[in-house]
PDB file of C-alpha atoms in Angstrom:
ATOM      1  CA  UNK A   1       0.000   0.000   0.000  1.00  0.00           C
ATOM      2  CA  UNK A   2       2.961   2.694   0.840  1.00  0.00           C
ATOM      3  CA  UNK A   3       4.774   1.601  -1.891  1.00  0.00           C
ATOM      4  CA  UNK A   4       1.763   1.942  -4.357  1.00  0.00           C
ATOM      5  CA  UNK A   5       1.419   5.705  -2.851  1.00  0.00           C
ATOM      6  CA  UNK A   6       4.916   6.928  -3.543  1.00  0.00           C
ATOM      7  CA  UNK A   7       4.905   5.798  -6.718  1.00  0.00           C
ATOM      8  CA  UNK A   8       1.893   8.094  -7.401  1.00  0.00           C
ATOM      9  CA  UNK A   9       3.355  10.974  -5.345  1.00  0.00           C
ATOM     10  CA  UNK A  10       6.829  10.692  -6.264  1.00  0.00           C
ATOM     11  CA  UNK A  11       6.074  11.857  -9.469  1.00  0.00           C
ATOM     12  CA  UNK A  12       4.005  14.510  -8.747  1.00  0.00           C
ATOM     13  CA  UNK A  13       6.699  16.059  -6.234  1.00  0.00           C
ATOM     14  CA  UNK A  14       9.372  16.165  -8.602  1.00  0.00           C
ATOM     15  CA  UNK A  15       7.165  17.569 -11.298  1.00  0.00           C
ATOM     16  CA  UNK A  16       6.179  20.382  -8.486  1.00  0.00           C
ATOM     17  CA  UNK A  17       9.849  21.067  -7.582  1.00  0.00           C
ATOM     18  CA  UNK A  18      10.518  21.377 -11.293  1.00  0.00           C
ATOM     19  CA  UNK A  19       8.052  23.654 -11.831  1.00  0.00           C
ATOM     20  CA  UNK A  20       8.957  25.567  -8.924  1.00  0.00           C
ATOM     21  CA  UNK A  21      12.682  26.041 -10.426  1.00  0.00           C
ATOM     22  CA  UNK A  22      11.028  27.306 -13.529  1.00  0.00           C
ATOM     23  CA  UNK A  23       9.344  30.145 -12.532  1.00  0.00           C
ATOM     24  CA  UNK A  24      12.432  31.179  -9.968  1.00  0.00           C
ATOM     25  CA  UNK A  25      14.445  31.086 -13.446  1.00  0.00           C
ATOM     26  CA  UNK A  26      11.974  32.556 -15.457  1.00  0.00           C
ATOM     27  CA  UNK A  27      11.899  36.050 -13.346  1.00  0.00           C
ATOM     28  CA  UNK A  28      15.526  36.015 -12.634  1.00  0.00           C
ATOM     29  CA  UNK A  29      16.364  36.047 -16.324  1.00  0.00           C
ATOM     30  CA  UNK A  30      13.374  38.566 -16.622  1.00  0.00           C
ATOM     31  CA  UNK A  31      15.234  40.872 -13.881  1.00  0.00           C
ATOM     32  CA  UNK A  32      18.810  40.358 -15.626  1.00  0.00           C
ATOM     33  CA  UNK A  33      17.323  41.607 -19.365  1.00  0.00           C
ATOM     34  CA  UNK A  34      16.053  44.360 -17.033  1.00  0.00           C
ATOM     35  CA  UNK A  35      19.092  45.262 -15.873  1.00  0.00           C
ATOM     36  CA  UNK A  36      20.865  45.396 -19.191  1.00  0.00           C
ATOM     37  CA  UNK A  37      17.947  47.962 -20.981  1.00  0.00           C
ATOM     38  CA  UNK A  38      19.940  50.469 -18.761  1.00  0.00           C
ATOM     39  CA  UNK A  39      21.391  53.193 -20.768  1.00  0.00           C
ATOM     40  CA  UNK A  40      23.489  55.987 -21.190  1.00  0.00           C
ATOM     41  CA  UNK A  41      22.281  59.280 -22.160  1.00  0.00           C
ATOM     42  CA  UNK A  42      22.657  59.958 -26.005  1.00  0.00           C
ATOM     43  CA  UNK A  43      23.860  63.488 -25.511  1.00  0.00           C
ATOM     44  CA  UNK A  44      26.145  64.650 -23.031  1.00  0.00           C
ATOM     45  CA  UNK A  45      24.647  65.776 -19.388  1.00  0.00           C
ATOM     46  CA  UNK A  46      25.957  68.759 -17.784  1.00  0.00           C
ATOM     47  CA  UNK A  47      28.792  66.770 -16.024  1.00  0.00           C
ATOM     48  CA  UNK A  48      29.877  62.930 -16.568  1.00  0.00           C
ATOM     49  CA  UNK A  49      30.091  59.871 -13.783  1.00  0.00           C
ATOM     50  CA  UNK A  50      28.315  56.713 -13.234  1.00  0.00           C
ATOM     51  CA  UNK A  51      25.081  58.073 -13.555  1.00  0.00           C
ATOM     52  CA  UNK A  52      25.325  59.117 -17.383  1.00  0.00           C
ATOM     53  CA  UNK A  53      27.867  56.368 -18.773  1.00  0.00           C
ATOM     54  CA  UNK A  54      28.447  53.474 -16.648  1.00  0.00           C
ATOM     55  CA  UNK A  55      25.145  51.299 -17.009  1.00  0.00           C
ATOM     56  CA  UNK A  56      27.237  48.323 -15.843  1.00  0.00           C
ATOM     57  CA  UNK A  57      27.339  49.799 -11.969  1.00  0.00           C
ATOM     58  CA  UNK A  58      25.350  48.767  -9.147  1.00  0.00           C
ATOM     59  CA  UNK A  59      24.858  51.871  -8.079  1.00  0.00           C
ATOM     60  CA  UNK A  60      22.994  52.764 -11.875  1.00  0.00           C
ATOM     61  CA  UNK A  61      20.611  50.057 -11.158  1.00  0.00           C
ATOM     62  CA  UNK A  62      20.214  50.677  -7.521  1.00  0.00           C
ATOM     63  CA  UNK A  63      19.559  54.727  -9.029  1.00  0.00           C
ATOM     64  CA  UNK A  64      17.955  54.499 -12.828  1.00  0.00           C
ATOM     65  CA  UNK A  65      16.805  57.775 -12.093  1.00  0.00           C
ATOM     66  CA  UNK A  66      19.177  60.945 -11.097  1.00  0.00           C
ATOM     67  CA  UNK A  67      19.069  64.857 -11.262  1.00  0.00           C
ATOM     68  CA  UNK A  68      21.785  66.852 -11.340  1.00  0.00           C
ATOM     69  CA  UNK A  69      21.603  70.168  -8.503  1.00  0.00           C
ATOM     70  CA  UNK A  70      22.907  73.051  -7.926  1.00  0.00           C
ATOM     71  CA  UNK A  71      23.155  72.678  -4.043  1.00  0.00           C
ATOM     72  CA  UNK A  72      23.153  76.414  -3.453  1.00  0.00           C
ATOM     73  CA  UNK A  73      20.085  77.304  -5.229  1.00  0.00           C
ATOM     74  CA  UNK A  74      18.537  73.575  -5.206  1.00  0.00           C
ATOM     75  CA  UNK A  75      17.947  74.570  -8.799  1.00  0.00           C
ATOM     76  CA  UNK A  76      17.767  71.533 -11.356  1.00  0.00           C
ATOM     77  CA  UNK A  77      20.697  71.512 -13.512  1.00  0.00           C
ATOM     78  CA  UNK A  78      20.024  68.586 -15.651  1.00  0.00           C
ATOM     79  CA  UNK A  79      18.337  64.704 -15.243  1.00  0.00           C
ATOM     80  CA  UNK A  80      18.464  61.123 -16.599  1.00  0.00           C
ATOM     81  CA  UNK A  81      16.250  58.343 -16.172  1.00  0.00           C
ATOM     82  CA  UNK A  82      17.446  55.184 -17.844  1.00  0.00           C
ATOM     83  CA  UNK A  83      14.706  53.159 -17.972  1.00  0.00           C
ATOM     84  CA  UNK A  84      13.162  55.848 -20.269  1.00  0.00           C
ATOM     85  CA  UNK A  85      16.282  56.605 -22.451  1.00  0.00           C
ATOM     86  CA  UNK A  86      15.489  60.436 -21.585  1.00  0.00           C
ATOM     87  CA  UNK A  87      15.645  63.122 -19.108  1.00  0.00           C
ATOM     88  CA  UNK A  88      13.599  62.705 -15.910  1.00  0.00           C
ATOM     89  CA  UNK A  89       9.775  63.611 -16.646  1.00  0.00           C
ATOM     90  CA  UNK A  90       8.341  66.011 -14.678  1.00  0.00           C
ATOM     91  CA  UNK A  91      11.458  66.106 -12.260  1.00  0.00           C
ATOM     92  CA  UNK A  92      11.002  67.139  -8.688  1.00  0.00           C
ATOM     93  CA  UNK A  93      14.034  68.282  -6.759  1.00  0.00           C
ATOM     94  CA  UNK A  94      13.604  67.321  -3.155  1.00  0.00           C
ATOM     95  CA  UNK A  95      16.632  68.821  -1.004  1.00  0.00           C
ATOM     96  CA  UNK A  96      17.423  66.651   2.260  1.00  0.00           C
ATOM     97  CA  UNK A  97      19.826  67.363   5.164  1.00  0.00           C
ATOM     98  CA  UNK A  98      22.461  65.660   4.002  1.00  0.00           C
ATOM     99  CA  UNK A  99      23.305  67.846   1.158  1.00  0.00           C
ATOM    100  CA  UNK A 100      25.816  70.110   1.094  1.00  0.00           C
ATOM    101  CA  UNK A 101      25.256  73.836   1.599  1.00  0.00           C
ATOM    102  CA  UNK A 102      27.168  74.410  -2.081  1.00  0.00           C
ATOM    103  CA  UNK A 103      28.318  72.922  -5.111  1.00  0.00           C
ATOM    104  CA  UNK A 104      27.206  70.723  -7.904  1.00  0.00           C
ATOM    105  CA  UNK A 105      25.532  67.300  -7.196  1.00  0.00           C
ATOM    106  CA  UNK A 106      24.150  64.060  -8.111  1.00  0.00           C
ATOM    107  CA  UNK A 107      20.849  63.484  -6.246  1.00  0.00           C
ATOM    108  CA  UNK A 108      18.324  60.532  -6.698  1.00  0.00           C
ATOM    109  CA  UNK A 109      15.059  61.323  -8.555  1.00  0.00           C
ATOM    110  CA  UNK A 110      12.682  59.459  -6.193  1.00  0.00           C
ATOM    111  CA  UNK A 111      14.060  60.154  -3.065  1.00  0.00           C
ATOM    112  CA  UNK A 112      16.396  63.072  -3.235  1.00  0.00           C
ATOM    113  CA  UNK A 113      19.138  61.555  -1.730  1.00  0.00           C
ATOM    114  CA  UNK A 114      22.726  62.418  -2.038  1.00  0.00           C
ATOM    115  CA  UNK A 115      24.476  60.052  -4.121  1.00  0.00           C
ATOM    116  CA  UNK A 116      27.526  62.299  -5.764  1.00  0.00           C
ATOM    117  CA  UNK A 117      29.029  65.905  -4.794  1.00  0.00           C
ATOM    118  CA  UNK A 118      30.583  66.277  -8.428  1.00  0.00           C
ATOM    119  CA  UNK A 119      32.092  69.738  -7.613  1.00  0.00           C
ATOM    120  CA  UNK A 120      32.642  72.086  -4.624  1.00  0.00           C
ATOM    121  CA  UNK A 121      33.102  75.846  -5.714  1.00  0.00           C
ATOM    122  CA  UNK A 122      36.668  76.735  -6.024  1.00  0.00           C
ATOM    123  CA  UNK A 123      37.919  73.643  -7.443  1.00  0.00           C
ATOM    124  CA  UNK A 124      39.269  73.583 -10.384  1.00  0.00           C
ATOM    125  CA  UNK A 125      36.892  72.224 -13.057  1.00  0.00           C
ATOM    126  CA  UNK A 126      33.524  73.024 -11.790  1.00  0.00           C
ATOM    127  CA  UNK A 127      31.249  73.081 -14.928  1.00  0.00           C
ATOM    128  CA  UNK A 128      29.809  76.375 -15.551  1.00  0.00           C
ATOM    129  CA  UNK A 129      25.872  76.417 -14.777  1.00  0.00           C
TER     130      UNK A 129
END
């Protein structure tokens, strides 16, 4: 009798694992292609790092989306989103406490944070804005 039942239900658990290990492949391989639409911006943004070439870097994935500030005036300099191949619709600047009280950075779209301070005034380099 227990041997008639595992060969019924045998079967039927390793077709459940299998299909299990499927769908975990299936959306991993949907999250990679994801990943690798990422793009760089076709023209040049108002200053060049991670955010507007390197598509490859975690941090890119981690922030599709960035804007570029002026800290001082928390005026919007320029934006890229990635995932849309284009500048950041409708961007929103959003200053936080953690930015610095001048110089150009590299904020996240969404959130605002601070992920680059790309120039301090003074130094040599600062792009004009």
């Amino acid at each position: 009798m227990a041997s008639s039942l595992i060969r019924v239900a045998g079967p039927l658990l390793v077709g459940v694992a299998a299909g299990i290990g499927a769908i975990v492949g299936a959306s991993l391989t949907r999250d990679r292609k994801q990943q690798l639409e990422l793009e760089s911006a076709p023209r040049p943004l108002a200053v060049e790092g991670w955010w507007s070439s390197d598509a490859s870097s975690s941090l890119a994935h981690s922030h599709p989306a960035v804007l570029i500030v002026d800290a001082d005036t928390a005026r919007l300099v320029d934006s890229w989103d990635r995932r849309a191949r284009a500048r950041v619709h409708h961007p929103v600047v959003r200053r936080t406490p953690e930015w610095p009280a001048t110089g150009l950075i590299v904020v996240d779209a969404a959130t605002g944070d601070l992920l680059a301070v790309v120039s301090e005034p003074g130094h040599a380099g600062m792009p004009a804005t």
